[in-house]
Amino acid sequence: MMIKTQQTSISLPGIVLSIMMAGFANAKVPEEQAAKLGGSELTVTGAEVAANKEGTIPAYEGGLKSPPDCYKGGEFLCDPFPDDKPLFTITADNVAQYQDKLSPGQLAMFEKYPETYRMPVYPTCRTFRMPEHIAELTKKNALKTQPVGPTGMKNYELQGYPFPIPNNGLEAIWNH
């Protein structure tokens, strides 16, 4: 659809696209919000530091401080909690009581393989730890990285999370 005026023609899709992109133009987070990163409220990646109210997710305490004893340099990280035991196991017999916590794909596995599919549920451990220099770059990114359309960014430090406090789904995807 075109809107004709005396001087120019304006494309309605162009106007809509311009309005949509204006929201991306200033995607940086305010300084007071970015200051919470790495503090007592938010981890440097934007997750809540506090435990959840049910107590099933513990408070974040900085993650693994050093590699586990079983780690051998140059190899994949071994299980840092080899002695952990499952809290419970979900099976086809008890899946109904947990269905509100499971994805459609997980529920389908219980349906397709009722005799063999099991899901042991272990205590939650918040092990993630980011190198300090990457954490600092992530904090800088929060203040200045901006999306450019659906496929680009500007003012990104090239390391760290570009949008530790995402304002929309696109920014959340960029963090992965």
CSV table of N, CA and C in Angstrom, one decimal:
chain,number,residue,atom,x,y,z
A,1,MET,N,0.9,-1.2,0.0
A,1,MET,CA,0.0,0.0,0.0
A,1,MET,C,0.9,1.2,0.0
A,2,MET,N,0.6,2.2,-0.8
A,2,MET,CA,1.4,3.4,-0.9
A,2,MET,C,0.4,4.6,-0.5
A,3,ILE,N,1.0,5.5,0.2
A,3,ILE,CA,0.3,6.7,0.5
A,3,ILE,C,1.0,7.8,-0.3
A,4,LYS,N,0.2,8.5,-1.1
A,4,LYS,CA,0.7,9.5,-2.0
A,4,LYS,C,0.5,10.9,-1.4
A,5,THR,N,1.5,11.6,-1.4
A,5,THR,CA,1.4,13.0,-0.9
A,5,THR,C,1.9,13.9,-2.1
A,6,GLN,N,1.9,15.2,-2.0
A,6,GLN,CA,2.3,16.1,-3.0
A,6,GLN,C,3.8,15.9,-3.3
A,7,GLN,N,4.6,15.7,-2.3
A,7,GLN,CA,6.0,15.6,-2.4
A,7,GLN,C,6.6,14.2,-2.6
A,8,THR,N,6.0,13.2,-2.0
A,8,THR,CA,6.6,11.9,-2.0
A,8,THR,C,5.6,10.8,-1.8
A,9,SER,N,6.0,9.6,-2.1
A,9,SER,CA,5.2,8.4,-1.8
A,9,SER,C,5.8,7.7,-0.6
A,10,ILE,N,5.0,7.2,0.3
A,10,ILE,CA,5.5,6.6,1.5
A,10,ILE,C,4.9,5.2,1.5
A,11,SER,N,5.8,4.2,1.7
A,11,SER,CA,5.4,2.8,1.8
A,11,SER,C,4.9,2.5,3.2
A,12,LEU,N,3.7,2.0,3.3
A,12,LEU,CA,3.2,1.6,4.6
A,12,LEU,C,4.0,0.5,5.3
A,13,PRO,N,4.4,-0.6,4.5
A,13,PRO,CA,5.3,-1.6,5.1
A,13,PRO,C,6.6,-1.0,5.6
A,14,GLY,N,7.1,0.0,4.9
A,14,GLY,CA,8.4,0.7,5.3
A,14,GLY,C,8.2,1.5,6.6
A,15,ILE,N,7.0,2.1,6.8
A,15,ILE,CA,6.7,2.8,8.0
A,15,ILE,C,6.7,1.8,9.2
A,16,VAL,N,5.9,0.7,9.0
A,16,VAL,CA,5.8,-0.3,10.0
A,16,VAL,C,7.2,-0.9,10.4
A,17,LEU,N,8.0,-1.2,9.4
A,17,LEU,CA,9.3,-1.7,9.7
A,17,LEU,C,10.2,-0.7,10.4
A,18,SER,N,10.1,0.6,10.1
A,18,SER,CA,10.9,1.6,10.8
A,18,SER,C,10.5,1.7,12.2
A,19,ILE,N,9.2,1.6,12.5
A,19,ILE,CA,8.7,1.7,13.9
A,19,ILE,C,9.2,0.5,14.7
A,20,MET,N,9.1,-0.7,14.0
A,20,MET,CA,9.6,-1.9,14.7
A,20,MET,C,11.1,-1.8,15.0
A,21,MET,N,11.9,-1.3,14.1
A,21,MET,CA,13.3,-1.3,14.3
A,21,MET,C,13.7,-0.2,15.3
A,22,ALA,N,12.9,0.8,15.5
A,22,ALA,CA,13.2,1.8,16.4
A,22,ALA,C,13.3,1.2,17.8
A,23,GLY,N,12.5,0.2,18.1
A,23,GLY,CA,12.6,-0.5,19.4
A,23,GLY,C,14.0,-1.1,19.6
A,24,PHE,N,14.6,-1.6,18.5
A,24,PHE,CA,15.9,-2.2,18.6
A,24,PHE,C,17.0,-1.2,18.7
A,25,ALA,N,16.8,0.0,18.3
A,25,ALA,CA,17.8,1.0,18.2
A,25,ALA,C,18.4,1.4,19.5
A,26,ASN,N,17.7,1.3,20.6
A,26,ASN,CA,18.2,1.7,21.9
A,26,ASN,C,18.0,0.6,22.9
A,27,ALA,N,18.5,-0.6,22.5
A,27,ALA,CA,18.3,-1.8,23.3
A,27,ALA,C,19.2,-1.9,24.5
A,28,LYS,N,20.2,-1.0,24.7
A,28,LYS,CA,21.0,-1.1,25.9
A,28,LYS,C,20.2,-1.0,27.1
A,29,VAL,N,20.7,-1.5,28.2
A,29,VAL,CA,19.9,-1.4,29.5
A,29,VAL,C,20.4,-0.1,30.2
A,30,PRO,N,19.6,0.5,31.1
A,30,PRO,CA,20.0,1.6,31.9
A,30,PRO,C,21.1,1.2,32.8
A,31,GLU,N,22.0,2.2,33.1
A,31,GLU,CA,23.1,2.0,34.0
A,31,GLU,C,22.7,1.4,35.4
A,32,GLU,N,21.6,1.9,36.0
A,32,GLU,CA,21.2,1.3,37.3
A,32,GLU,C,20.8,-0.1,37.2
A,33,GLN,N,20.3,-0.5,36.0
A,33,GLN,CA,19.9,-2.0,35.9
A,33,GLN,C,21.2,-2.8,35.6
A,34,ALA,N,22.1,-2.3,34.8
A,34,ALA,CA,23.3,-3.0,34.5
A,34,ALA,C,24.2,-3.1,35.7
A,35,ALA,N,24.1,-2.2,36.7
A,35,ALA,CA,24.9,-2.2,37.9
A,35,ALA,C,24.5,-3.4,38.8
A,36,LYS,N,23.4,-4.0,38.6
A,36,LYS,CA,23.0,-5.1,39.4
A,36,LYS,C,23.7,-6.4,38.9
A,37,LEU,N,24.3,-6.4,37.7
A,37,LEU,CA,25.0,-7.6,37.2
A,37,LEU,C,26.2,-7.9,38.1
A,38,GLY,N,26.3,-9.2,38.5
A,38,GLY,CA,27.4,-9.6,39.3
A,38,GLY,C,27.3,-9.2,40.7
A,39,GLY,N,26.1,-8.7,41.2
A,39,GLY,CA,25.9,-8.3,42.5
A,39,GLY,C,25.1,-9.3,43.3
A,40,SER,N,24.3,-8.7,44.3
A,40,SER,CA,23.5,-9.6,45.1
A,40,SER,C,22.2,-9.9,44.5
A,41,GLU,N,21.8,-9.2,43.5
A,41,GLU,CA,20.5,-9.5,42.8
A,41,GLU,C,20.5,-10.3,41.6
A,42,LEU,N,21.5,-10.0,40.7
A,42,LEU,CA,21.6,-10.7,39.4
A,42,LEU,C,23.1,-11.2,39.2
A,43,THR,N,23.2,-12.4,38.6
A,43,THR,CA,24.5,-12.9,38.3
A,43,THR,C,25.0,-12.1,37.1
A,44,VAL,N,26.2,-12.2,36.7
A,44,VAL,CA,26.8,-11.4,35.6
A,44,VAL,C,26.0,-11.8,34.3
A,45,THR,N,25.4,-12.9,34.2
A,45,THR,CA,24.7,-13.3,33.0
A,45,THR,C,23.2,-12.9,33.1
A,46,GLY,N,22.8,-12.3,34.2
A,46,GLY,CA,21.4,-11.8,34.3
A,46,GLY,C,20.5,-12.7,35.0
A,47,ALA,N,20.9,-13.9,35.5
A,47,ALA,CA,20.1,-14.8,36.3
A,47,ALA,C,19.9,-14.2,37.7
A,48,GLU,N,18.8,-14.6,38.3
A,48,GLU,CA,18.5,-14.2,39.7
A,48,GLU,C,19.5,-14.9,40.6
A,49,VAL,N,20.1,-14.2,41.5
A,49,VAL,CA,21.1,-14.8,42.5
A,49,VAL,C,20.3,-15.6,43.5
A,50,ALA,N,19.1,-15.1,43.9
A,50,ALA,CA,18.4,-15.8,45.0
A,50,ALA,C,17.9,-17.1,44.6
A,51,ALA,N,17.7,-18.0,45.7
A,51,ALA,CA,17.0,-19.3,45.5
A,51,ALA,C,15.6,-19.1,45.1
A,52,ASN,N,15.0,-20.1,44.5
A,52,ASN,CA,13.5,-19.9,44.2
A,52,ASN,C,12.7,-20.2,45.5
A,53,LYS,N,11.5,-19.8,45.5
A,53,LYS,CA,10.7,-19.8,46.8
A,53,LYS,C,10.4,-21.3,47.2
A,54,GLU,N,10.4,-22.2,46.2
A,54,GLU,CA,10.2,-23.6,46.6
A,54,GLU,C,11.4,-24.3,47.2
A,55,GLY,N,12.5,-23.7,47.0
A,55,GLY,CA,13.8,-24.2,47.6
A,55,GLY,C,14.4,-25.3,46.7
A,56,THR,N,13.9,-25.5,45.5
A,56,THR,CA,14.4,-26.5,44.6
A,56,THR,C,15.6,-26.0,43.8
A,57,ILE,N,15.7,-24.7,43.7
A,57,ILE,CA,16.9,-24.1,43.0
A,57,ILE,C,17.6,-23.3,44.1
A,58,PRO,N,18.9,-23.6,44.4
A,58,PRO,CA,19.6,-22.9,45.5
A,58,PRO,C,20.0,-21.5,45.0
A,59,ALA,N,20.4,-20.7,45.9
A,59,ALA,CA,21.0,-19.4,45.6
A,59,ALA,C,22.3,-19.6,44.9
A,60,TYR,N,22.6,-18.7,44.0
A,60,TYR,CA,23.9,-18.8,43.3
A,60,TYR,C,25.0,-18.3,44.2
A,61,GLU,N,26.1,-19.1,44.3
A,61,GLU,CA,27.2,-18.7,45.2
A,61,GLU,C,28.5,-18.6,44.5
A,62,GLY,N,28.4,-18.4,43.2
A,62,GLY,CA,29.7,-18.2,42.4
A,62,GLY,C,30.1,-19.3,41.5
A,63,GLY,N,29.4,-20.4,41.6
A,63,GLY,CA,29.7,-21.6,40.7
A,63,GLY,C,30.9,-22.3,41.2
A,64,LEU,N,31.4,-23.2,40.4
A,64,LEU,CA,32.6,-24.0,40.7
A,64,LEU,C,33.8,-23.1,40.9
A,65,LYS,N,34.5,-23.2,42.0
A,65,LYS,CA,35.7,-22.3,42.2
A,65,LYS,C,36.9,-22.9,41.6
A,66,SER,N,37.0,-24.2,41.5
A,66,SER,CA,38.1,-24.9,40.9
A,66,SER,C,37.6,-26.2,40.2
A,67,PRO,N,38.4,-26.8,39.3
A,67,PRO,CA,37.9,-28.0,38.7
A,67,PRO,C,37.8,-29.1,39.7
A,68,PRO,N,36.9,-30.1,39.5
A,68,PRO,CA,36.7,-31.2,40.5
A,68,PRO,C,38.0,-32.1,40.4
A,69,ASP,N,38.2,-32.9,41.5
A,69,ASP,CA,39.4,-33.7,41.6
A,69,ASP,C,39.5,-34.7,40.4
A,70,CYS,N,38.4,-35.1,39.9
A,70,CYS,CA,38.5,-36.1,38.8
A,70,CYS,C,38.9,-35.5,37.4
A,71,TYR,N,39.0,-34.1,37.3
A,71,TYR,CA,39.3,-33.5,36.1
A,71,TYR,C,40.7,-33.7,35.7
A,72,LYS,N,40.9,-34.0,34.4
A,72,LYS,CA,42.2,-34.1,33.7
A,72,LYS,C,42.3,-33.0,32.7
A,73,GLY,N,43.3,-32.2,32.8
A,73,GLY,CA,43.5,-31.1,31.8
A,73,GLY,C,43.4,-31.6,30.4
A,74,GLY,N,42.7,-30.7,29.6
A,74,GLY,CA,42.6,-31.0,28.1
A,74,GLY,C,41.4,-32.0,27.8
A,75,GLU,N,40.7,-32.4,28.8
A,75,GLU,CA,39.6,-33.3,28.6
A,75,GLU,C,38.3,-32.6,29.0
A,76,PHE,N,37.2,-33.2,28.7
A,76,PHE,CA,35.9,-32.7,29.1
A,76,PHE,C,35.8,-32.7,30.6
A,77,LEU,N,35.0,-31.8,31.1
A,77,LEU,CA,34.8,-31.8,32.6
A,77,LEU,C,34.1,-33.1,33.0
A,78,CYS,N,34.6,-33.7,34.1
A,78,CYS,CA,34.0,-34.9,34.7
A,78,CYS,C,32.9,-34.5,35.6
A,79,ASP,N,32.2,-35.4,36.1
A,79,ASP,CA,31.0,-35.2,37.0
A,79,ASP,C,31.5,-34.6,38.3
A,80,PRO,N,31.2,-33.3,38.6
A,80,PRO,CA,31.7,-32.7,39.8
A,80,PRO,C,30.9,-33.2,41.1
A,81,PHE,N,29.9,-33.9,40.9
A,81,PHE,CA,29.1,-34.4,42.0
A,81,PHE,C,28.8,-35.9,41.9
A,82,PRO,N,29.8,-36.8,41.8
A,82,PRO,CA,29.7,-38.2,41.6
A,82,PRO,C,28.9,-38.9,42.7
A,83,ASP,N,28.8,-38.4,43.9
A,83,ASP,CA,28.1,-39.0,45.0
A,83,ASP,C,26.6,-38.6,45.1
A,84,ASP,N,26.2,-37.6,44.3
A,84,ASP,CA,24.8,-37.2,44.3
A,84,ASP,C,23.9,-38.4,44.0
A,85,LYS,N,22.8,-38.5,44.7
A,85,LYS,CA,21.8,-39.5,44.4
A,85,LYS,C,20.5,-38.8,44.0
A,86,PRO,N,19.7,-39.4,43.1
A,86,PRO,CA,18.5,-38.8,42.7
A,86,PRO,C,17.5,-38.5,43.8
A,87,LEU,N,16.8,-37.4,43.8
A,87,LEU,CA,15.8,-37.1,44.8
A,87,LEU,C,14.6,-38.0,44.6
A,88,PHE,N,14.3,-38.3,43.3
A,88,PHE,CA,13.2,-39.2,42.9
A,88,PHE,C,13.4,-39.5,41.4
A,89,THR,N,12.6,-40.4,41.0
A,89,THR,CA,12.7,-40.8,39.5
A,89,THR,C,11.3,-40.8,39.0
A,90,ILE,N,11.1,-40.1,37.8
A,90,ILE,CA,9.9,-40.0,37.2
A,90,ILE,C,9.8,-41.2,36.2
A,91,THR,N,8.7,-41.9,36.2
A,91,THR,CA,8.4,-43.0,35.4
A,91,THR,C,7.0,-42.9,34.7
A,92,ALA,N,6.7,-43.8,33.9
A,92,ALA,CA,5.3,-43.7,33.3
A,92,ALA,C,4.2,-43.9,34.4
A,93,ASP,N,4.6,-44.5,35.5
A,93,ASP,CA,3.6,-44.8,36.5
A,93,ASP,C,3.3,-43.5,37.3
A,94,ASN,N,4.3,-42.6,37.4
A,94,ASN,CA,4.0,-41.4,38.3
A,94,ASN,C,4.1,-40.1,37.5
A,95,VAL,N,4.3,-40.2,36.2
A,95,VAL,CA,4.5,-39.0,35.3
A,95,VAL,C,3.3,-37.9,35.5
A,96,ALA,N,2.1,-38.4,35.8
A,96,ALA,CA,1.0,-37.5,35.9
A,96,ALA,C,1.2,-36.4,37.0
A,97,GLN,N,1.9,-36.8,38.1
A,97,GLN,CA,2.0,-35.8,39.1
A,97,GLN,C,3.1,-34.8,38.8
A,98,TYR,N,3.9,-35.0,37.7
A,98,TYR,CA,5.0,-34.0,37.3
A,98,TYR,C,4.7,-33.4,36.0
A,99,GLN,N,3.6,-33.7,35.3
A,99,GLN,CA,3.4,-33.3,34.0
A,99,GLN,C,3.4,-31.8,33.8
A,100,ASP,N,3.1,-31.0,34.8
A,100,ASP,CA,3.1,-29.6,34.7
A,100,ASP,C,4.5,-29.0,34.7
A,101,LYS,N,5.5,-29.9,35.0
A,101,LYS,CA,6.9,-29.4,35.0
A,101,LYS,C,7.7,-30.0,33.7
A,102,LEU,N,7.0,-30.8,32.9
A,102,LEU,CA,7.7,-31.5,31.8
A,102,LEU,C,7.2,-30.9,30.5
A,103,SER,N,8.1,-31.0,29.5
A,103,SER,CA,7.8,-30.5,28.1
A,103,SER,C,7.0,-31.5,27.4
A,104,PRO,N,6.4,-31.1,26.3
A,104,PRO,CA,5.6,-32.0,25.5
A,104,PRO,C,6.5,-33.2,25.0
A,105,GLY,N,7.7,-32.9,24.7
A,105,GLY,CA,8.6,-33.9,24.2
A,105,GLY,C,9.0,-35.0,25.3
A,106,GLN,N,9.2,-34.5,26.5
A,106,GLN,CA,9.4,-35.4,27.6
A,106,GLN,C,8.2,-36.3,27.9
A,107,LEU,N,7.0,-35.7,27.9
A,107,LEU,CA,5.8,-36.5,28.1
A,107,LEU,C,5.6,-37.5,27.0
A,108,ALA,N,6.0,-37.1,25.8
A,108,ALA,CA,5.9,-38.1,24.6
A,108,ALA,C,6.8,-39.3,24.8
A,109,MET,N,8.0,-39.1,25.4
A,109,MET,CA,8.9,-40.2,25.7
A,109,MET,C,8.3,-41.2,26.6
A,110,PHE,N,7.7,-40.7,27.7
A,110,PHE,CA,7.0,-41.6,28.7
A,110,PHE,C,5.9,-42.3,28.0
A,111,GLU,N,5.2,-41.7,27.1
A,111,GLU,CA,4.1,-42.3,26.4
A,111,GLU,C,4.6,-43.4,25.4
A,112,LYS,N,5.7,-43.1,24.7
A,112,LYS,CA,6.2,-44.0,23.7
A,112,LYS,C,7.0,-45.2,24.3
A,113,TYR,N,7.7,-44.9,25.4
A,113,TYR,CA,8.5,-46.0,26.0
A,113,TYR,C,8.1,-46.1,27.5
A,114,PRO,N,6.9,-46.5,27.8
A,114,PRO,CA,6.5,-46.5,29.2
A,114,PRO,C,7.2,-47.6,30.1
A,115,GLU,N,7.7,-48.6,29.5
A,115,GLU,CA,8.4,-49.6,30.3
A,115,GLU,C,9.9,-49.3,30.5
A,116,THR,N,10.5,-48.5,29.7
A,116,THR,CA,12.0,-48.2,29.8
A,116,THR,C,12.4,-46.8,30.1
A,117,TYR,N,11.6,-45.8,29.7
A,117,TYR,CA,12.0,-44.5,29.9
A,117,TYR,C,11.8,-44.0,31.3
A,118,ARG,N,12.9,-43.5,31.9
A,118,ARG,CA,12.9,-43.0,33.3
A,118,ARG,C,13.6,-41.7,33.3
A,119,MET,N,13.3,-40.9,34.3
A,119,MET,CA,14.0,-39.6,34.4
A,119,MET,C,14.3,-39.4,35.9
A,120,PRO,N,15.6,-39.7,36.2
A,120,PRO,CA,16.1,-39.4,37.6
A,120,PRO,C,16.2,-37.9,37.7
A,121,VAL,N,15.8,-37.4,38.9
A,121,VAL,CA,15.8,-36.0,39.1
A,121,VAL,C,16.8,-35.8,40.3
A,122,TYR,N,17.8,-35.0,40.0
A,122,TYR,CA,18.9,-34.8,41.0
A,122,TYR,C,18.7,-33.4,41.6
A,123,PRO,N,19.4,-33.2,42.8
A,123,PRO,CA,19.4,-31.8,43.3
A,123,PRO,C,20.0,-30.8,42.3
A,124,THR,N,19.5,-29.6,42.3
A,124,THR,CA,20.0,-28.6,41.4
A,124,THR,C,21.3,-28.0,42.0
A,125,CYS,N,22.3,-27.9,41.2
A,125,CYS,CA,23.6,-27.3,41.6
A,125,CYS,C,23.8,-26.2,40.6
A,126,ARG,N,24.1,-25.0,41.0
A,126,ARG,CA,24.4,-23.9,40.1
A,126,ARG,C,25.9,-23.7,40.0
A,127,THR,N,26.5,-24.4,39.0
A,127,THR,CA,27.9,-24.6,38.9
A,127,THR,C,28.6,-23.6,37.9
A,128,PHE,N,27.8,-22.9,37.1
A,128,PHE,CA,28.4,-22.0,36.1
A,128,PHE,C,29.3,-20.9,36.7
A,129,ARG,N,30.5,-20.8,36.2
A,129,ARG,CA,31.4,-19.7,36.6
A,129,ARG,C,32.0,-19.1,35.3
A,130,MET,N,32.0,-17.8,35.2
A,130,MET,CA,32.6,-17.2,34.0
A,130,MET,C,33.9,-16.6,34.4
A,131,PRO,N,34.9,-16.7,33.5
A,131,PRO,CA,36.2,-16.0,33.8
A,131,PRO,C,36.0,-14.5,34.0
A,132,GLU,N,36.7,-14.0,34.9
A,132,GLU,CA,36.5,-12.6,35.3
A,132,GLU,C,36.6,-11.6,34.1
A,133,HIS,N,37.6,-11.8,33.2
A,133,HIS,CA,37.7,-10.9,32.0
A,133,HIS,C,36.4,-11.0,31.1
A,134,ILE,N,35.8,-12.1,31.0
A,134,ILE,CA,34.6,-12.3,30.2
A,134,ILE,C,33.4,-11.6,31.0
A,135,ALA,N,33.4,-11.7,32.3
A,135,ALA,CA,32.4,-11.1,33.1
A,135,ALA,C,32.4,-9.6,32.9
A,136,GLU,N,33.6,-9.0,32.9
A,136,GLU,CA,33.7,-7.6,32.7
A,136,GLU,C,33.3,-7.1,31.4
A,137,LEU,N,33.6,-7.9,30.3
A,137,LEU,CA,33.1,-7.6,29.0
A,137,LEU,C,31.6,-7.7,28.9
A,138,THR,N,31.0,-8.7,29.6
A,138,THR,CA,29.6,-8.9,29.6
A,138,THR,C,28.9,-7.6,30.2
A,139,LYS,N,29.5,-7.1,31.3
A,139,LYS,CA,28.9,-5.9,31.9
A,139,LYS,C,29.0,-4.7,31.0
A,140,LYS,N,30.1,-4.6,30.3
A,140,LYS,CA,30.2,-3.5,29.3
A,140,LYS,C,29.2,-3.7,28.2
A,141,ASN,N,29.0,-4.9,27.7
A,141,ASN,CA,28.0,-5.2,26.7
A,141,ASN,C,26.6,-4.7,27.1
A,142,ALA,N,26.3,-4.9,28.3
A,142,ALA,CA,24.9,-4.6,28.8
A,142,ALA,C,24.7,-3.1,28.6
A,143,LEU,N,25.7,-2.3,28.7
A,143,LEU,CA,25.5,-0.8,28.6
A,143,LEU,C,25.6,-0.3,27.2
A,144,LYS,N,26.2,-1.1,26.2
A,144,LYS,CA,26.4,-0.5,24.9
A,144,LYS,C,26.0,-1.3,23.7
A,145,THR,N,25.9,-2.6,23.8
A,145,THR,CA,25.6,-3.4,22.7
A,145,THR,C,24.1,-3.2,22.2
A,146,GLN,N,24.0,-3.0,20.9
A,146,GLN,CA,22.7,-2.8,20.3
A,146,GLN,C,22.5,-3.7,19.1
A,147,PRO,N,21.2,-4.3,19.0
A,147,PRO,CA,21.0,-5.0,17.8
A,147,PRO,C,20.9,-4.1,16.6
A,148,VAL,N,21.2,-4.6,15.4
A,148,VAL,CA,21.1,-3.9,14.2
A,148,VAL,C,20.2,-4.8,13.3
A,149,GLY,N,19.0,-4.5,13.2
A,149,GLY,CA,18.1,-5.4,12.5
A,149,GLY,C,18.0,-6.8,13.1
A,150,PRO,N,17.5,-7.8,12.4
A,150,PRO,CA,17.4,-9.1,13.0
A,150,PRO,C,18.7,-9.9,12.9
A,151,THR,N,19.7,-9.4,12.3
A,151,THR,CA,20.9,-10.3,12.1
A,151,THR,C,22.2,-9.7,12.5
A,152,GLY,N,22.2,-8.6,13.2
A,152,GLY,CA,23.5,-8.0,13.5
A,152,GLY,C,23.5,-7.3,14.8
A,153,MET,N,24.7,-6.9,15.2
A,153,MET,CA,24.9,-6.1,16.5
A,153,MET,C,25.9,-5.0,16.2
A,154,LYS,N,25.8,-4.0,17.1
A,154,LYS,CA,26.9,-3.0,17.0
A,154,LYS,C,27.3,-2.7,18.5
A,155,ASN,N,28.6,-2.3,18.6
A,155,ASN,CA,29.2,-2.0,19.9
A,155,ASN,C,29.3,-3.2,20.8
A,156,TYR,N,29.5,-4.4,20.2
A,156,TYR,CA,29.7,-5.6,21.0
A,156,TYR,C,31.2,-5.8,21.2
A,157,GLU,N,31.5,-6.3,22.4
A,157,GLU,CA,32.9,-6.5,22.8
A,157,GLU,C,33.6,-7.7,22.2
A,158,LEU,N,32.8,-8.5,21.5
A,158,LEU,CA,33.3,-9.8,20.8
A,158,LEU,C,33.5,-10.9,21.8
A,159,GLN,N,33.3,-10.7,23.0
A,159,GLN,CA,33.4,-11.8,24.0
A,159,GLN,C,32.3,-11.5,25.1
A,160,GLY,N,31.9,-12.5,25.8
A,160,GLY,CA,30.9,-12.3,26.8
A,160,GLY,C,29.5,-12.3,26.2
A,161,TYR,N,28.5,-12.2,27.0
A,161,TYR,CA,27.1,-12.2,26.6
A,161,TYR,C,26.8,-10.8,26.0
A,162,PRO,N,26.2,-10.7,24.8
A,162,PRO,CA,25.9,-9.4,24.3
A,162,PRO,C,24.8,-8.7,25.0
A,163,PHE,N,23.8,-9.5,25.5
A,163,PHE,CA,22.6,-8.9,26.1
A,163,PHE,C,22.3,-9.6,27.4
A,164,PRO,N,23.1,-9.4,28.5
A,164,PRO,CA,22.8,-10.2,29.8
A,164,PRO,C,21.5,-9.9,30.4
A,165,ILE,N,20.9,-8.8,30.1
A,165,ILE,CA,19.5,-8.5,30.5
A,165,ILE,C,18.7,-8.2,29.2
A,166,PRO,N,18.3,-9.3,28.6
A,166,PRO,CA,17.6,-9.1,27.3
A,166,PRO,C,16.3,-8.4,27.4
A,167,ASN,N,16.0,-7.5,26.4
A,167,ASN,CA,14.7,-6.8,26.4
A,167,ASN,C,13.7,-7.5,25.5
A,168,ASN,N,14.1,-8.5,24.7
A,168,ASN,CA,13.2,-9.2,23.8
A,168,ASN,C,13.8,-10.5,23.5
A,169,GLY,N,13.0,-11.3,22.7
A,169,GLY,CA,13.4,-12.7,22.4
A,169,GLY,C,14.7,-12.7,21.5
A,170,LEU,N,14.8,-11.7,20.6
A,170,LEU,CA,16.0,-11.7,19.7
A,170,LEU,C,17.2,-11.5,20.5
A,171,GLU,N,17.2,-10.6,21.5
A,171,GLU,CA,18.4,-10.5,22.3
A,171,GLU,C,18.7,-11.7,23.1
A,172,ALA,N,17.7,-12.4,23.6
A,172,ALA,CA,17.9,-13.6,24.4
A,172,ALA,C,18.6,-14.7,23.4
A,173,ILE,N,18.2,-14.7,22.2
A,173,ILE,CA,18.8,-15.7,21.2
A,173,ILE,C,20.2,-15.3,21.0
A,174,TRP,N,20.5,-14.0,20.9
A,174,TRP,CA,21.9,-13.6,20.7
A,174,TRP,C,22.8,-14.1,21.8
A,175,ASN,N,22.3,-14.3,23.0
A,175,ASN,CA,23.2,-14.7,24.1
A,175,ASN,C,23.6,-16.2,24.0
A,176,HIS,N,23.1,-16.9,23.0
A,176,HIS,CA,23.4,-18.3,22.9
A,176,HIS,C,24.3,-18.4,21.7
